Coordinates of C-alpha atoms and ligand atoms in Angstrom, one line a residue:
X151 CA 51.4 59.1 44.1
X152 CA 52.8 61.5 41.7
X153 CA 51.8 64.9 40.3
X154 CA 49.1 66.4 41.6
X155 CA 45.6 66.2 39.9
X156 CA 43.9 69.7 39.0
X157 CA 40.6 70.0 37.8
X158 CA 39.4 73.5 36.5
X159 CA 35.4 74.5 37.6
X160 CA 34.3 77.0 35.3
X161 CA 31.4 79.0 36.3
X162 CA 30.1 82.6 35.1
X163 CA 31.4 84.8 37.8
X164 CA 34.3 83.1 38.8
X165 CA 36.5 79.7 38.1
X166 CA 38.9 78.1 40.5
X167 CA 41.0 75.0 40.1
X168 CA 40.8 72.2 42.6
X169 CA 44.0 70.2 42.9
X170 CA 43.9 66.8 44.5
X171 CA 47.4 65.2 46.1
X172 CA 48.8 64.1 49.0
X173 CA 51.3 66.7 50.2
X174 CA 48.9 70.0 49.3
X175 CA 50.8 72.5 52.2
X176 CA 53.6 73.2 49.8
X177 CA 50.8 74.0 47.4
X178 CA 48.5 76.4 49.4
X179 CA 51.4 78.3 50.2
X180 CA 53.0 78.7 46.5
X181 CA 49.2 79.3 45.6
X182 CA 48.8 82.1 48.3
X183 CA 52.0 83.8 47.6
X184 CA 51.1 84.1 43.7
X185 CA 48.1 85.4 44.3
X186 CA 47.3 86.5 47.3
X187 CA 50.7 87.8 48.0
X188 CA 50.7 90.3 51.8
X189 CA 47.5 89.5 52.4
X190 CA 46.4 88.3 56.0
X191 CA 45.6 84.8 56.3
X192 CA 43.0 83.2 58.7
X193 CA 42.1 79.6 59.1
X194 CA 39.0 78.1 60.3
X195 CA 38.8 74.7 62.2
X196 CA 37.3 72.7 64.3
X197 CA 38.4 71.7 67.9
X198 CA 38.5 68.2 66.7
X199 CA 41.1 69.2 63.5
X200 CA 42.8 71.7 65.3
X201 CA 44.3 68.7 68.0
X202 CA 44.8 66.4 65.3
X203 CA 46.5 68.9 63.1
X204 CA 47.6 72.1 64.5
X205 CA 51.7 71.0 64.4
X206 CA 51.3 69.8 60.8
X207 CA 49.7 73.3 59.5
X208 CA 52.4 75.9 62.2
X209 CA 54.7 73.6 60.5
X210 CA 53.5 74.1 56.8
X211 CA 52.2 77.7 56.9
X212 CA 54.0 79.4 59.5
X213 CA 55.6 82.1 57.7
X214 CA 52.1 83.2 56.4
X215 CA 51.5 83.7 60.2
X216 CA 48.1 82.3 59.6
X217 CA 45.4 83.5 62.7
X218 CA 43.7 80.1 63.6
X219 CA 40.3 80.1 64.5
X220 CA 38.8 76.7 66.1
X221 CA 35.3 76.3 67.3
X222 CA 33.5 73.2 68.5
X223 CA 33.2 70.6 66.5
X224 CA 29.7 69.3 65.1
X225 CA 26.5 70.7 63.2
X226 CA 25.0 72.2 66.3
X227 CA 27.5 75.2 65.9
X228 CA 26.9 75.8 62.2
X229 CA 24.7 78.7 63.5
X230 CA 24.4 82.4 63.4
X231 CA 26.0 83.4 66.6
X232 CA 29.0 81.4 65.3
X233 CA 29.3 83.1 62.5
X234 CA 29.4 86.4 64.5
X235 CA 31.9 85.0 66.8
X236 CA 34.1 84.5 64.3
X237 CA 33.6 88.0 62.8
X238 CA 34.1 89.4 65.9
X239 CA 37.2 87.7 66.2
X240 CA 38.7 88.9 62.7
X241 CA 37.7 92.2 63.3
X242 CA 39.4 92.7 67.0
X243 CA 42.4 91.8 65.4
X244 CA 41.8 94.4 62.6
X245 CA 41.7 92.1 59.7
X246 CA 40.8 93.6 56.7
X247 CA 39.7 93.5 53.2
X248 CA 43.0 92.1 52.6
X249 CA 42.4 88.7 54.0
X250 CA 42.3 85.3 52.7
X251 CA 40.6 82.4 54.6
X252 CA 41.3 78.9 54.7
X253 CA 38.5 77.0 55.3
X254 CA 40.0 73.4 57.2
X255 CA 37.8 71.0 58.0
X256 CA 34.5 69.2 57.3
X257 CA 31.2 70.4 55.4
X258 CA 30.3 72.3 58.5
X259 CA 33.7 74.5 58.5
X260 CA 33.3 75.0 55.1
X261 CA 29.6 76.0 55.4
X262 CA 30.4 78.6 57.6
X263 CA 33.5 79.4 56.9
X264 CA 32.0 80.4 53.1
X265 CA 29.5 82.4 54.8
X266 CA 31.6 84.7 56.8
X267 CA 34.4 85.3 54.0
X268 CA 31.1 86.1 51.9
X269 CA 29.8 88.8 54.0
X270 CA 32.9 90.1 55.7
X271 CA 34.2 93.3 54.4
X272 CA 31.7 92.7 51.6
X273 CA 33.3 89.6 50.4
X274 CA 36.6 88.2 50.6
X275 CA 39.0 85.5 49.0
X276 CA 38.5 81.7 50.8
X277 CA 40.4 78.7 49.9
X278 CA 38.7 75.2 51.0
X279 CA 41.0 72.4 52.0
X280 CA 38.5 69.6 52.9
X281 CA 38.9 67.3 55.9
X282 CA 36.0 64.6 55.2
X283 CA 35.1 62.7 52.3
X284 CA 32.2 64.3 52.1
X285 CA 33.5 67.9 51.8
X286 CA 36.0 66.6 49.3
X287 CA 33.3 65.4 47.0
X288 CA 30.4 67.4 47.4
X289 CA 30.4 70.6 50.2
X290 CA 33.4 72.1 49.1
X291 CA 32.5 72.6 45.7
X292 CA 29.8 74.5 43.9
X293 CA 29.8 77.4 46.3
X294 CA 27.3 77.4 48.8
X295 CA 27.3 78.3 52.3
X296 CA 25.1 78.7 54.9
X297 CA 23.8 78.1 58.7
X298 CA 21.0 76.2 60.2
X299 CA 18.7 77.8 62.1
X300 CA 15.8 76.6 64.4
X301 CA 13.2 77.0 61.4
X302 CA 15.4 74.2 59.2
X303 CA 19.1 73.3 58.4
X304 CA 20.8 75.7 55.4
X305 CA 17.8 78.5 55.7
X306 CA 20.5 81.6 55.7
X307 CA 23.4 81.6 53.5
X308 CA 24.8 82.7 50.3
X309 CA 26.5 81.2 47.0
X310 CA 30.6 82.4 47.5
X311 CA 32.8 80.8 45.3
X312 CA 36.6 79.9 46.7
X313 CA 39.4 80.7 45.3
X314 CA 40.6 77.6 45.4
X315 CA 40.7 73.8 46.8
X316 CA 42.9 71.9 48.1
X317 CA 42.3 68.1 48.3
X318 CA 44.6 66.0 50.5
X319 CA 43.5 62.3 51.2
X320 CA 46.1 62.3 53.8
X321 CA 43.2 63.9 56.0
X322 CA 41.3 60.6 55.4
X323 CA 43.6 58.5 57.8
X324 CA 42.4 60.3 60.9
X325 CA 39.0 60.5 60.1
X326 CA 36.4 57.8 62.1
X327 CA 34.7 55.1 59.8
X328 CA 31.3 56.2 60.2
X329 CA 32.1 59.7 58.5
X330 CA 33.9 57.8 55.5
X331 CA 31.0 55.7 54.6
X332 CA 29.0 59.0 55.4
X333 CA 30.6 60.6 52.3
X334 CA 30.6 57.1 50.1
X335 CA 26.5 57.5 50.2
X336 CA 27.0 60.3 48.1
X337 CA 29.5 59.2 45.8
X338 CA 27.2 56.0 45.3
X339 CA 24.2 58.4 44.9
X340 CA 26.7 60.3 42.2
X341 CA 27.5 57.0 40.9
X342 CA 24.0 55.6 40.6
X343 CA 22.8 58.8 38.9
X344 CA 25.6 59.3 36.6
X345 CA 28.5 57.0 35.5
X346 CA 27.5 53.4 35.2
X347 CA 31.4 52.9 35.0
X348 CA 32.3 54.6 38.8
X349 CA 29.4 52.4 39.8
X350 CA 31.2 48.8 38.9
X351 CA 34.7 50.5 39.6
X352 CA 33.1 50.7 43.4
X353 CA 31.2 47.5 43.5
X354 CA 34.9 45.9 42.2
X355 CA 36.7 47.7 44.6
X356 CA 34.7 48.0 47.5
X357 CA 37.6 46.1 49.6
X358 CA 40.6 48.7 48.4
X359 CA 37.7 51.5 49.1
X360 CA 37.3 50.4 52.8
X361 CA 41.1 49.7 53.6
X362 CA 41.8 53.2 52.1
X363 CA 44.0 52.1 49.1
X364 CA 45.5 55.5 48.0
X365 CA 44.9 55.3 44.1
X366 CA 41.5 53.6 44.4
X367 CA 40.3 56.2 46.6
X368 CA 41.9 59.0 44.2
X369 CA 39.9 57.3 41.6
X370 CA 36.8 57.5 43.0
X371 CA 37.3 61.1 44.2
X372 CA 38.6 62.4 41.4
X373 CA 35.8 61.3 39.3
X374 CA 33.1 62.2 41.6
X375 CA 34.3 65.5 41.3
X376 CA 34.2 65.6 37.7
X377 CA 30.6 64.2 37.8
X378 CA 29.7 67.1 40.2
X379 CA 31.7 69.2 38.1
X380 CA 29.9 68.6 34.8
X381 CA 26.5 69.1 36.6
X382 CA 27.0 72.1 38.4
X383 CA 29.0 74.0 35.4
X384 CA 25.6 73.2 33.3
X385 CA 23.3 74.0 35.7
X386 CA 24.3 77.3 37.8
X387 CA 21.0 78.3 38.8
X388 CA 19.8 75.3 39.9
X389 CA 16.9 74.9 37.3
X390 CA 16.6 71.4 36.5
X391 CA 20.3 69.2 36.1
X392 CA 21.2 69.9 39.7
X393 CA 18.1 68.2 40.8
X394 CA 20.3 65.1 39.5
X395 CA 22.1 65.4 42.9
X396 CA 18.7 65.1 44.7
X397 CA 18.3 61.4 44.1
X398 CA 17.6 60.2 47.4
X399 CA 17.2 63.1 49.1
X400 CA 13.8 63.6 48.7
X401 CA 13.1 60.7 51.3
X402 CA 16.3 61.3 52.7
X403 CA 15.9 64.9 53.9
X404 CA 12.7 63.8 54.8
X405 CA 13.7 60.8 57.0
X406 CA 16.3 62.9 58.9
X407 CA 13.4 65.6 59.7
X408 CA 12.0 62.1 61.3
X409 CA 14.6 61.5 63.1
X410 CA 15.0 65.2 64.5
X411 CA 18.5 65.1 63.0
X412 CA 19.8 62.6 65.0
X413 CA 20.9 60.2 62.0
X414 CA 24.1 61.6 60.0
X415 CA 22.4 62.7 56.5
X416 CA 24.3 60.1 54.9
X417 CA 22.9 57.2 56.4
X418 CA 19.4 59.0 55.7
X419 CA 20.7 59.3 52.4
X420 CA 21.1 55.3 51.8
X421 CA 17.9 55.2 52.9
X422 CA 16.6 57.4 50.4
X423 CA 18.5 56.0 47.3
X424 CA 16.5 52.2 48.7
X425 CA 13.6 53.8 48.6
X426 CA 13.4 56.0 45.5
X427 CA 15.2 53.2 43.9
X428 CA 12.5 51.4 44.5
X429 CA 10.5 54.0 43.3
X430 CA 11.9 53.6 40.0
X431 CA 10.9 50.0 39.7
X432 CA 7.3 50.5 40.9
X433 CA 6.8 53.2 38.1
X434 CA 8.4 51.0 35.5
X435 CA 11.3 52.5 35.1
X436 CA 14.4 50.5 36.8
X437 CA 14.4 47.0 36.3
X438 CA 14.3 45.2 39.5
X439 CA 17.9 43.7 39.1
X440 CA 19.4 46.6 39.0
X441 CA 17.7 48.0 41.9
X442 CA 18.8 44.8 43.7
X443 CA 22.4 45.7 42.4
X444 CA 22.4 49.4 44.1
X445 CA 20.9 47.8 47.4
X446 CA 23.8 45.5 47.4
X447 CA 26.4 47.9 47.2
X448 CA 25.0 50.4 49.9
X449 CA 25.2 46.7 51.9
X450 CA 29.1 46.1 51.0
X451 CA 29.5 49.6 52.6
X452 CA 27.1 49.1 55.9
X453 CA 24.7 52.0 54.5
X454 CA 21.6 51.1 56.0
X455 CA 19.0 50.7 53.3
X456 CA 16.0 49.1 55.7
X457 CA 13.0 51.2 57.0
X458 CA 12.0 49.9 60.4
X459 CA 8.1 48.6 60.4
X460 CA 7.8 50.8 63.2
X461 CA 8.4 54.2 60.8
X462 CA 5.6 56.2 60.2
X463 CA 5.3 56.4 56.2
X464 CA 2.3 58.8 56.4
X465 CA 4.4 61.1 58.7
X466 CA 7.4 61.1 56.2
X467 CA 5.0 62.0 53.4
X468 CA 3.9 64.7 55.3
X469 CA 7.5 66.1 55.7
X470 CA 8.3 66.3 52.1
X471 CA 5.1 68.1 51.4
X472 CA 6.6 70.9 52.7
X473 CA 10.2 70.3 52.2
X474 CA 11.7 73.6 49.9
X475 CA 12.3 71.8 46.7
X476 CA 8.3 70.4 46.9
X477 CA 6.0 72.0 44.0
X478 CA 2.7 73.2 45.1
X479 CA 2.8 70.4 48.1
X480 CA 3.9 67.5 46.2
X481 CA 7.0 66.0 46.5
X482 CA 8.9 65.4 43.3
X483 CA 11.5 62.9 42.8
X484 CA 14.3 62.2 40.9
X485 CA 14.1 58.7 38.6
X486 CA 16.2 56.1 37.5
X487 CA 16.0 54.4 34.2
X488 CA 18.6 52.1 34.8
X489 CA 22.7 52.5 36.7
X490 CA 24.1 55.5 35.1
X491 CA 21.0 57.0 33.7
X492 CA 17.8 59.2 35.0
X493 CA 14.3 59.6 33.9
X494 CA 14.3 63.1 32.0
X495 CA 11.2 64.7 30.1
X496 CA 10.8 67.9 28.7
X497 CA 13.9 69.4 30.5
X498 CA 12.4 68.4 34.0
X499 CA 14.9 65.7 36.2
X500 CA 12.3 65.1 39.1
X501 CA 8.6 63.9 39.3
X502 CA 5.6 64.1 41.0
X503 CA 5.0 61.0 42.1
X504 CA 1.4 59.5 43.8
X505 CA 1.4 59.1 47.4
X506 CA 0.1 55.5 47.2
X507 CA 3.7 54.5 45.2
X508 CA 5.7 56.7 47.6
X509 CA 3.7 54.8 50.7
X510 CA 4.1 51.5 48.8
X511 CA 8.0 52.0 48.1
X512 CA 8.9 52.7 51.7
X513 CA 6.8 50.1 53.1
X514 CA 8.1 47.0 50.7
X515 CA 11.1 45.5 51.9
X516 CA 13.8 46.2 49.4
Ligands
NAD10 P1 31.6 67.8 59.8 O1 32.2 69.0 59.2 O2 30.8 68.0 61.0 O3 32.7 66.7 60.1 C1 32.3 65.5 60.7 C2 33.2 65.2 61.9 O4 34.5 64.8 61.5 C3 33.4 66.4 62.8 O5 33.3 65.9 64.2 C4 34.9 66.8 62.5 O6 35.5 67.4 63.6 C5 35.5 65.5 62.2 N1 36.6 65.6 61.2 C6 36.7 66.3 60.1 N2 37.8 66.0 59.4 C7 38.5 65.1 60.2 C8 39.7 64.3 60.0 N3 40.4 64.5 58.9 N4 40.0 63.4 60.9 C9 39.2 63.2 62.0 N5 38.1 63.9 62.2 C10 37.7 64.8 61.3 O7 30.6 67.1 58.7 P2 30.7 66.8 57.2 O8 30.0 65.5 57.0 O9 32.0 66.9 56.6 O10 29.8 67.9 56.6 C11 28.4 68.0 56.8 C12 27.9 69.5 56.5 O11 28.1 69.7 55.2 C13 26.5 69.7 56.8 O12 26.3 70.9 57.6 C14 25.9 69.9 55.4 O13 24.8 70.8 55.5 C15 27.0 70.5 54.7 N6 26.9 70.3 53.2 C16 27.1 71.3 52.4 C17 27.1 71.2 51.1 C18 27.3 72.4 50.2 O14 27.1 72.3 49.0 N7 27.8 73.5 50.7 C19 26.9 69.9 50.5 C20 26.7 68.9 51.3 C21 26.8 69.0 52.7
ZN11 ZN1 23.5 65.0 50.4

């Protein structure tokens, strides 16, 4: 691969550029030096990163004499006391206002890592240089951060926008199967909801997807963040496009509530897109060919799309009643009016829909 690919967000407060490549160190440091020039740096990893990675970034950003932070690996540490920990840690060694972070690693470094470098000295600078597929497409961008608590995942948090990212698909080489096709749910979900086009790219090249092929997965990411992109910029507040990114969540969130967490949100996710997608057909709306089309892709990529007889649909329902995007108690959904292209009606993207089709959708197989 060539030149690198940048893609400018634009948003109110603050823009940043996100550049996509394959040899980004040389970049983060040129980008640090012209703009954040004697400031201190500290990185934020994950155990698992750190052993995988820790030559390749003393290497690459060793005369920035980065402070590296690591902390167990996995969602159960996206918490509070982390973030403290990490606080504490920055400010025994006396950094400052003056500070840049890097966040490197998965949505869960980034999560956290956004939250401290919002709060910390009032707010300052972070860069995000995303491990996972899913952090390159969808947690590293748009600006929010947060922690899970014992009342619900993402309850505290804030919206802090980096000052930059920095996407290297090198990363993608070390990381386990199961988290790749964790971030392809939601590139399908983007897909699905948005670009007709991304969705036959991906059911053509499902294949070069799985084996890694560098410029079909550049493809793909490239123009998921674009899709994201468009979305977010015309939506900041979260009013009504955003919801677009919801498709399948509204189950989904619900089904990994059900399963105490214990599912990785993207497979509850491919769950969710089955089921609302066949919510779509059972209010008219998606023709049942196409339906069948989206289940078969989520099957070329081993995203489960089944819900066991023994699952609980009443329980589920429950669940979303009370989920944070519900409106007075009833869950709303996002539709699909065919590949590409959602329900909207007077500037609303999700709908109430009656419990007898939400119990009906879940229960037929798709
Ligand atoms: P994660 O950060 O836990 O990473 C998954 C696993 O992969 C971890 O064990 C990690 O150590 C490992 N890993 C990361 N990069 C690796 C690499 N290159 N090679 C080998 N192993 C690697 O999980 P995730 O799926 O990236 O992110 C999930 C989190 O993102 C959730 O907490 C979710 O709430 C959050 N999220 C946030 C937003 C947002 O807008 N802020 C959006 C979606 C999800
Ligand atoms: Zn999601």
């Amino acid at each position: 691969m060539g030149e690198e690919i940048r893609i400018e967000i634009e948003s109110k407060n603050k823009g940043y550029p996100i550049f996509i490549g394959n040899s980004t160190s040389a970049l983060i440091q040129k980008f640090i030096e012209e703009n954040h020039k004697n400031k201190k740096v500290g990185i934020i990893t994950d155990d698992n990163i750190k052993s995988l990675y820790e030559n390749t970034i003393s290497k690459s950003l060793n005369h920035l004499s980065p402070y590296l932070i690591s902390i167990p690996a996995g969602e159960k540490n996206k918490t509070r006391e982390t973030k403290e920990r990490i606080e504490d840690m920055l400010l025994e060694k006396k950094y400052s206002r003056d500070t840049i972070i890097i966040a490197f690693g998965g949505g869960v470094i980034g999560d956290l890592a956004g939250f401290v470098a919002s709060t910390y000295n009032r707010g300052i600078s972070i860069i995000h240089v995303p491990t996972t597929l899913l952090a390159m497409v969808d947690s590293s961008i748009g600006g929010k951060t947060g922690v899970d608590t014992k009342y619900g995942k993402n309850l505290i948090g804030t919206i802090h926008q980096p000052d930059a990212v920095f996407i290297d698909l090198n990363f993608l080489n070390s990381l386990p199967k199961e988290e790749f096709l964790n971030g392809m749910s939601e590139i399908i979900k983007i897909a699905i909801t948005s670009d007709k086009e991304l969705f036959e790219f991906i059911e053509k090249n499902s294949k070069e997807i799985l084996e890694k092929e560098e410029n079909t997965l550049l493809y793909i990411i490239k123009r998921s963040i674009e899709l994201k992109k468009e979305i977010i910029e015309r939506d900041e507040e979260e009013s009504g496009l955003r919801q677009t990114l919801n498709f399948g969540h509204t189950f989904g969130h619900a089904f990994e509530n059900y399963s105490e967490y214990k599912i990785k949100h993207g497979f509850c996710i491919s769950r969710g897109i089955a089921v609302e997608s066949k919510i779509s057909v059972l209010t008219e709306n998606l023709k049942r060919e196409e339906e069948k089309r989206i289940v078969s892709l989520l099957d070329k990529f081993s995203l489960p799309n089944k819900i066991n007889e023994d699952i609980n649909p009443n329980k589920i329902i429950d669940i979303m009643k009370v989920d944070k995007k519900t409106r007075n108690q009833k869950p709303r959904f996002v539709i699909l009016k065919e590949i590409g292209r959602i329900k909207t009606k007077n500037k609303d993207f999700s709908f109430e829909i009656k419990e007898d089709i939400i119990k009906k959708a879940i229960e037929t197989p798709k």
